[in-house]
mmCIF file with all atom_site columns, C-alpha atoms in Angstrom:
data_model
loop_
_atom_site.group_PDB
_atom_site.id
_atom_site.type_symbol
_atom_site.label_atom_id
_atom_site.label_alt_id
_atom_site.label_comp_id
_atom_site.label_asym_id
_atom_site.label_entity_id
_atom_site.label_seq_id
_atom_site.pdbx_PDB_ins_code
_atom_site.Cartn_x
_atom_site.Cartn_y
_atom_site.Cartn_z
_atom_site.occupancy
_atom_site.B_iso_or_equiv
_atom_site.pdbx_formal_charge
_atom_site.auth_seq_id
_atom_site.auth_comp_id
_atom_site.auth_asym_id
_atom_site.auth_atom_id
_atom_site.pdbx_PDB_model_num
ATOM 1   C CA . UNK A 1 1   ? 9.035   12.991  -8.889  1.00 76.00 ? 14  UNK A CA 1
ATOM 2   C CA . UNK A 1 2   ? 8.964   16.313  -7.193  1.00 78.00 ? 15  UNK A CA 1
ATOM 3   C CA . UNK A 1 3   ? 5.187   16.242  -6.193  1.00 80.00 ? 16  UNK A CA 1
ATOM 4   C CA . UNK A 1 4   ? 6.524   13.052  -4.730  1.00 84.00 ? 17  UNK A CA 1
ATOM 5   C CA . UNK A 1 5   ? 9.626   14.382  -2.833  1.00 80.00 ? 18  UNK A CA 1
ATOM 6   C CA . UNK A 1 6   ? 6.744   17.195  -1.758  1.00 83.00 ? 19  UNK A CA 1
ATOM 7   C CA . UNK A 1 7   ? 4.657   14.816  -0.384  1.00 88.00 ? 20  UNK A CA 1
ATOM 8   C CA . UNK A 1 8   ? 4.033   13.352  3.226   1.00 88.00 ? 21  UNK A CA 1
ATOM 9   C CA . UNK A 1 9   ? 4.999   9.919   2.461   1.00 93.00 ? 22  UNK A CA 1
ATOM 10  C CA . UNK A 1 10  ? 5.388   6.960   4.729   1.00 94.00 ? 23  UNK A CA 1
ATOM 11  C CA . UNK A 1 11  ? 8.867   5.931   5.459   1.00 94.00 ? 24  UNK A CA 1
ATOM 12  C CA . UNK A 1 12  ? 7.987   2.537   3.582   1.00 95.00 ? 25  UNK A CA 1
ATOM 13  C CA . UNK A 1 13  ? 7.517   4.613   0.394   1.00 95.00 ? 26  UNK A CA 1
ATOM 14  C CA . UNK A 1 14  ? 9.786   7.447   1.061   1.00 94.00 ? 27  UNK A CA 1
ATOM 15  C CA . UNK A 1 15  ? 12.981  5.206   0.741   1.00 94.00 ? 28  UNK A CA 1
ATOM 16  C CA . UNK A 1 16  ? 14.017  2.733   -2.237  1.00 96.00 ? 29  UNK A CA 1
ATOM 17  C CA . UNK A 1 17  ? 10.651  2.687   -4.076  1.00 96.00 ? 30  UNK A CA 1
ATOM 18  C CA . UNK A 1 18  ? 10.883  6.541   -4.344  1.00 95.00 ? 31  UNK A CA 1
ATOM 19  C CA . UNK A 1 19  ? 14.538  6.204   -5.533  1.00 95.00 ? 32  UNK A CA 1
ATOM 20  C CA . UNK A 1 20  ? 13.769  3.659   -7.958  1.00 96.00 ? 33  UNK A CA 1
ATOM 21  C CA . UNK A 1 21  ? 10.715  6.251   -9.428  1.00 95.00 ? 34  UNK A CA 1
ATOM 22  C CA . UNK A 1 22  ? 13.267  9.045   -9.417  1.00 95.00 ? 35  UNK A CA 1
ATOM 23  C CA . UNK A 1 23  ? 15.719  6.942   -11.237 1.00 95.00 ? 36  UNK A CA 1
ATOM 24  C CA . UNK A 1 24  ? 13.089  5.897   -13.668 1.00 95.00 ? 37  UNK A CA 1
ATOM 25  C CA . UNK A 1 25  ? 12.193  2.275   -13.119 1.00 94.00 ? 38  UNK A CA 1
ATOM 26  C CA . UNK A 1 26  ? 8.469   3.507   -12.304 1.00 93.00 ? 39  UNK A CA 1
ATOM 27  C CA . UNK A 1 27  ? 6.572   -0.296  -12.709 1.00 93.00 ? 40  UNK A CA 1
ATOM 28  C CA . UNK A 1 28  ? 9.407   -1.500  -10.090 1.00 94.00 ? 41  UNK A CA 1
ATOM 29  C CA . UNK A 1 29  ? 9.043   1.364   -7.740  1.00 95.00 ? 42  UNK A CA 1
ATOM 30  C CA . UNK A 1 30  ? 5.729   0.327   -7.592  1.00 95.00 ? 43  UNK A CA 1
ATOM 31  C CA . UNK A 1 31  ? 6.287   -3.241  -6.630  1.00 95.00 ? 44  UNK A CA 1
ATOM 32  C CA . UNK A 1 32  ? 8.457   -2.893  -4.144  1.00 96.00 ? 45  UNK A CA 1
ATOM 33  C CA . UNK A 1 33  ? 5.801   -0.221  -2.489  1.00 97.00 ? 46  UNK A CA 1
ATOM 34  C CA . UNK A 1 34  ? 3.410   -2.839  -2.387  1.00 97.00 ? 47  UNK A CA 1
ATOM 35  C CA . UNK A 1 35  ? 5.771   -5.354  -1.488  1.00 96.00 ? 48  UNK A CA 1
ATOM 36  C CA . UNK A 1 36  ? 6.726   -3.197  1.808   1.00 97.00 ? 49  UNK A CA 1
ATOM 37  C CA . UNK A 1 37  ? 3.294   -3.086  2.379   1.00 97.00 ? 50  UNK A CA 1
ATOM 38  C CA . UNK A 1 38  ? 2.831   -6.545  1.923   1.00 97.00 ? 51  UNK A CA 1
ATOM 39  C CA . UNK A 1 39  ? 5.767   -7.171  5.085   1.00 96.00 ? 52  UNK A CA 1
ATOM 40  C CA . UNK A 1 40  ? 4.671   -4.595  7.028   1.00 96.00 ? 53  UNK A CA 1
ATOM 41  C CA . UNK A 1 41  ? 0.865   -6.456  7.260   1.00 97.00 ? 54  UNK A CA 1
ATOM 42  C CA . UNK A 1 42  ? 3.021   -9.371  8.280   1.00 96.00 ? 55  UNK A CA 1
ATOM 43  C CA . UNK A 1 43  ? 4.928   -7.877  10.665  1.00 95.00 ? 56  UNK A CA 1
ATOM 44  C CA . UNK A 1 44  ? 2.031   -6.207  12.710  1.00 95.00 ? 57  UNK A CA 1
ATOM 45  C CA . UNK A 1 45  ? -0.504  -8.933  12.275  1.00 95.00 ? 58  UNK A CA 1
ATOM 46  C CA . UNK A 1 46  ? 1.740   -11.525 12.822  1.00 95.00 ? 59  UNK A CA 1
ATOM 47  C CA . UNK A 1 47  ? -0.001  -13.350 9.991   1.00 96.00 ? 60  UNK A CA 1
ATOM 48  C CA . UNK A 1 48  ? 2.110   -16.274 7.926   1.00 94.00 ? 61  UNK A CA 1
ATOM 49  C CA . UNK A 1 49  ? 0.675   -15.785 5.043   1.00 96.00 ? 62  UNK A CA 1
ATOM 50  C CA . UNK A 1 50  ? 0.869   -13.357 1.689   1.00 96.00 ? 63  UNK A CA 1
ATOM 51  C CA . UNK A 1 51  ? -0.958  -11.379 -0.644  1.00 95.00 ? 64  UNK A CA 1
ATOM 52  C CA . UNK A 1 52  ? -4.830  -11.499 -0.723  1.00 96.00 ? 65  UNK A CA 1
ATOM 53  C CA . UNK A 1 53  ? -5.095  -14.425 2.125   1.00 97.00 ? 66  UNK A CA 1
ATOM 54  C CA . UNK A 1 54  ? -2.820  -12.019 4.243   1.00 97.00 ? 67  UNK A CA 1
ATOM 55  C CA . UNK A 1 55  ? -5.144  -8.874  3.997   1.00 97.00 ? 68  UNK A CA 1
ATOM 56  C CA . UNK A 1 56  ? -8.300  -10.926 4.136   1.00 97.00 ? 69  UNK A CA 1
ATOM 57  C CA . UNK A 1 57  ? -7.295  -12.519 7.655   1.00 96.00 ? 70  UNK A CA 1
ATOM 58  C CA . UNK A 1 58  ? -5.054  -8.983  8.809   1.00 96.00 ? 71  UNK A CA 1
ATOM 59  C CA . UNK A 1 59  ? -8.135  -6.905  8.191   1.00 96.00 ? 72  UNK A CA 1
ATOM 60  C CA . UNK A 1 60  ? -11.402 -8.618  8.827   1.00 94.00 ? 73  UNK A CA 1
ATOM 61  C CA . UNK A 1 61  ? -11.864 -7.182  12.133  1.00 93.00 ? 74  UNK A CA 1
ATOM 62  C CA . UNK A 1 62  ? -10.093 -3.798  12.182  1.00 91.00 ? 75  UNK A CA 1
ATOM 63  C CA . UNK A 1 63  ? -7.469  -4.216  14.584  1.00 92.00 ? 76  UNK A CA 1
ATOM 64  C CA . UNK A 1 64  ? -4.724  -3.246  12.560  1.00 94.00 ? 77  UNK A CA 1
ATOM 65  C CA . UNK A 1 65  ? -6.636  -0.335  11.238  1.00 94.00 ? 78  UNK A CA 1
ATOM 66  C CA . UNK A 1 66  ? -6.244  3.055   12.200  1.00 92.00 ? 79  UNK A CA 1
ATOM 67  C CA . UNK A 1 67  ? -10.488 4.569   12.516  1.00 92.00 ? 80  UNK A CA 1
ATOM 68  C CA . UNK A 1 68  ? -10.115 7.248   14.842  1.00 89.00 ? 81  UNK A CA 1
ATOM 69  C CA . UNK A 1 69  ? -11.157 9.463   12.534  1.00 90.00 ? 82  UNK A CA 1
ATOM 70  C CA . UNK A 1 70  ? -13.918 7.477   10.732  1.00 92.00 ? 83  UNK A CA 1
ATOM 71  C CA . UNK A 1 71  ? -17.360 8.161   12.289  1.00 95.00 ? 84  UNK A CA 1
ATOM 72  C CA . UNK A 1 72  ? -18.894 5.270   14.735  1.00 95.00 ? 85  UNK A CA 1
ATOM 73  C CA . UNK A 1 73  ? -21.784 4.909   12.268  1.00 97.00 ? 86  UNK A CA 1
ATOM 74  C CA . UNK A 1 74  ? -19.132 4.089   9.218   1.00 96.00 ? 87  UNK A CA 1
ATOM 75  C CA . UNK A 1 75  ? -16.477 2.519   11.086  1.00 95.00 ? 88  UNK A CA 1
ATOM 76  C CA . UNK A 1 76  ? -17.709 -1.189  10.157  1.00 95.00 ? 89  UNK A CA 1
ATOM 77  C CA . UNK A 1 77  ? -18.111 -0.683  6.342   1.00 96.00 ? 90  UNK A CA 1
ATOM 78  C CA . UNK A 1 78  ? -14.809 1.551   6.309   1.00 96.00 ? 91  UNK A CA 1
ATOM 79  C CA . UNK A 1 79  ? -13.152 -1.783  7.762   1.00 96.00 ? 92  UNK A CA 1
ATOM 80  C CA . UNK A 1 80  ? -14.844 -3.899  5.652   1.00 97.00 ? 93  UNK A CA 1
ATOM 81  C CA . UNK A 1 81  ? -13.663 -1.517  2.262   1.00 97.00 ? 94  UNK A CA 1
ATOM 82  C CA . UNK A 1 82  ? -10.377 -1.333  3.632   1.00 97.00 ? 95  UNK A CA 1
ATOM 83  C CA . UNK A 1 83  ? -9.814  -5.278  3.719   1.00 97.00 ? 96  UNK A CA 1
ATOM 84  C CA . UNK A 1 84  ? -10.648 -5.493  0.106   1.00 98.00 ? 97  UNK A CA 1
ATOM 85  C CA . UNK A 1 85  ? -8.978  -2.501  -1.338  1.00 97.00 ? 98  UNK A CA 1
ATOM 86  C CA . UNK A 1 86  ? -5.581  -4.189  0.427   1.00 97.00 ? 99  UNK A CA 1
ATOM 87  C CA . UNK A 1 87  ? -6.684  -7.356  -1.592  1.00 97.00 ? 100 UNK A CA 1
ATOM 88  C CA . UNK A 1 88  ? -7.232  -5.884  -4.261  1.00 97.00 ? 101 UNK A CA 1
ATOM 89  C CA . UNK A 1 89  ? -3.837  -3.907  -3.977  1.00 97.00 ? 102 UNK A CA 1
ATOM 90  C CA . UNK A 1 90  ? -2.514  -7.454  -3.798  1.00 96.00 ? 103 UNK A CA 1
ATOM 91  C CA . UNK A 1 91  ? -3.616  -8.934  -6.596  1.00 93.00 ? 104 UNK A CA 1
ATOM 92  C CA . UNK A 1 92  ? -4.114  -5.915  -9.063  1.00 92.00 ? 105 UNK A CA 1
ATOM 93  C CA . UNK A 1 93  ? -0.714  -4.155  -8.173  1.00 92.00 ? 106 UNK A CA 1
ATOM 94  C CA . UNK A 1 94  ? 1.549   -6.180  -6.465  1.00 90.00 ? 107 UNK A CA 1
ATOM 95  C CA . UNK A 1 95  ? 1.120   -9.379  -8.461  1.00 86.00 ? 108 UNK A CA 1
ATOM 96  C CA . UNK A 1 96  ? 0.871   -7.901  -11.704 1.00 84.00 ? 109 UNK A CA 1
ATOM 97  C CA . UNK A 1 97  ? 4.418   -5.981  -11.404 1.00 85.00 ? 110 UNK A CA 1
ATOM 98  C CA . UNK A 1 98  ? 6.103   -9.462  -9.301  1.00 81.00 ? 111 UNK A CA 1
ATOM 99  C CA . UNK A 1 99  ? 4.641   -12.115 -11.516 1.00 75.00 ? 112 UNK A CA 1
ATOM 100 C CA . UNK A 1 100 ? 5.630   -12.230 -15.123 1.00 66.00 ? 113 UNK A CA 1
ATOM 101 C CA . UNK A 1 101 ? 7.055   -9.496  -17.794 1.00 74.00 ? 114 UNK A CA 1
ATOM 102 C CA . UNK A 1 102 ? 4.164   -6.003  -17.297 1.00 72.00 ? 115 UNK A CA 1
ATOM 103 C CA . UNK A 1 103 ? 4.063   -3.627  -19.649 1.00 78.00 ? 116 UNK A CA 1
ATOM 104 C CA . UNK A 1 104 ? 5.914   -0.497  -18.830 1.00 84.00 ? 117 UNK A CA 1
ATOM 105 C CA . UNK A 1 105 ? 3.530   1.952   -17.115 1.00 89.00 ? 118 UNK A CA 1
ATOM 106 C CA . UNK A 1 106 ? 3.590   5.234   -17.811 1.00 92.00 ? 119 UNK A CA 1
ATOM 107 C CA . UNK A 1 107 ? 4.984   7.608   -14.747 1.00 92.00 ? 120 UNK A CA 1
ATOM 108 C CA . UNK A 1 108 ? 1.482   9.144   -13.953 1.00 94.00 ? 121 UNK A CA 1
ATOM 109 C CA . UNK A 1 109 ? -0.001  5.934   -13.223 1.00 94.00 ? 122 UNK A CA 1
ATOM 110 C CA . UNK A 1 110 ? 2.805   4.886   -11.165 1.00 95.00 ? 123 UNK A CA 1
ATOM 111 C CA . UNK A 1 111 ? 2.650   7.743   -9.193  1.00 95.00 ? 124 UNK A CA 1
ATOM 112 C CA . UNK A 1 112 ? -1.365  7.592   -8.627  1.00 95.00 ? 125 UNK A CA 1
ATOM 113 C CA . UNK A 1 113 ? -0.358  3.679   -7.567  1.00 96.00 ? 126 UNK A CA 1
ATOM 114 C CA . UNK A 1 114 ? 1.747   5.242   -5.201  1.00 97.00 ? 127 UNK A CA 1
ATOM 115 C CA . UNK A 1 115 ? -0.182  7.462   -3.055  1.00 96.00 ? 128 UNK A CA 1
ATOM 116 C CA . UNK A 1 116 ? -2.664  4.894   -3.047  1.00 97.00 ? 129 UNK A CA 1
ATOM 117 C CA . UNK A 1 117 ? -0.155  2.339   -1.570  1.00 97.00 ? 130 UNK A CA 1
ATOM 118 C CA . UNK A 1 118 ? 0.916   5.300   0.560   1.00 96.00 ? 131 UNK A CA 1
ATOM 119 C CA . UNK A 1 119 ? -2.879  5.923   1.916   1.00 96.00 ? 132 UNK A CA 1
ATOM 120 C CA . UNK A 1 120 ? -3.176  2.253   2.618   1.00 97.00 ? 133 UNK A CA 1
ATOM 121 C CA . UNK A 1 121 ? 0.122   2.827   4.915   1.00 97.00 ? 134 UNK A CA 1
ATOM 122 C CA . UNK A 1 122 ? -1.843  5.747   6.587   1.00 94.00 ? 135 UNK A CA 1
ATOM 123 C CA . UNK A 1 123 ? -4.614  4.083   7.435   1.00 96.00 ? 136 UNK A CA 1
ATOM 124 C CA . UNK A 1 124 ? -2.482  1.445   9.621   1.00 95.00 ? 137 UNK A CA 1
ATOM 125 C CA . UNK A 1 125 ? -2.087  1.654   13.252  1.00 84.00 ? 138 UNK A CA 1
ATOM 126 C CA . UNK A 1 126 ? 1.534   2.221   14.567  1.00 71.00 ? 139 UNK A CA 1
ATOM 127 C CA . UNK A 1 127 ? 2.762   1.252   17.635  1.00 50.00 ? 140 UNK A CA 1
ATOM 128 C CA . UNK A 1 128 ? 4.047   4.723   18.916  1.00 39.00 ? 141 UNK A CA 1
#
C-alpha cells in the first residue's frame, strides 16, 4: 500500500480502487481500476460499446493514444501493442474479477495489476 500511496498514480486509480487495496479487498480494487478504465475509453472515444470490442475500435488507429514520446519508426506497432494489451486487460483482468466468484489474489499481484492498469491510463491522451 505505501509504494502505492508513493506512487504517481492517475486520479482514476488514486481514488476508491486504492482505498479498497488499502482496506484489503485487493481482487476488487483491481476491478474497479479496470472498470474506470473501461469508462474512461468510453468517455473519450465516444464508443458504445465495452470490454474487448471497446478497445479494439478505441485504439485501432491511435487517436486516443498518447505517442509523443514513442519514436516515428515505432509509433505504428506501439499503437498496434497498445490496442491489444487494453483487450487483453479486458478480458484477462477486468472480466475475470466482474464475472463469477475469482480466487482471492494475493496483494503483490494486485498491485503489479495495478500499475499496469495505471500505465495504460498514462499512455491516454487528455484533453488539457
Amino acid at each position: 500500500e505505501e509504494h502505492l500511496r508513493k506512487h504517481d498514480l492517475d486520479p482514476n486509480i488514486s481514488s476508491e480502487p486504492l482505498q479498497l487495496f488499502s482496506d484489503g479487498h485487493f481482487n476488487e480494487s483491481v476491478r474497479k481500476a479496470a472498470e474506470r478504465l473501461e469508462d474512461f475509453v468510453q468517455e473519450i472515444s465516444n464508443i458504445d460499446s465495452s470490454g474487448r470490442d471497446l478497445m479494439a475500435n478505441a485504439f485501432k488507429d491511435g487517436t486516443y493514444i498518447n505517442i509523443s514520446k514513442i519514436q516515428h519508426e515505432n509509433q505504428k506497432g506501439f499503437i498496434e501493442g497498445f490496442k491489444f494489451l487494453t483487450m487483453g486487460t479486458m478480458a484477462s483482468i477486468r472480466n475475470i474479477f466482474s464475472h463469477g466468484d475469482e480466487e482471492r489474489r494475493s496483494p503483490e499481484e494486485c498491485f503489479e495489476m495495478l500499475l499496469f492498469i495505471n500505465w495504460l491510463f498514462r499512455c491516454l491522451k487528455v484533453s488539457e
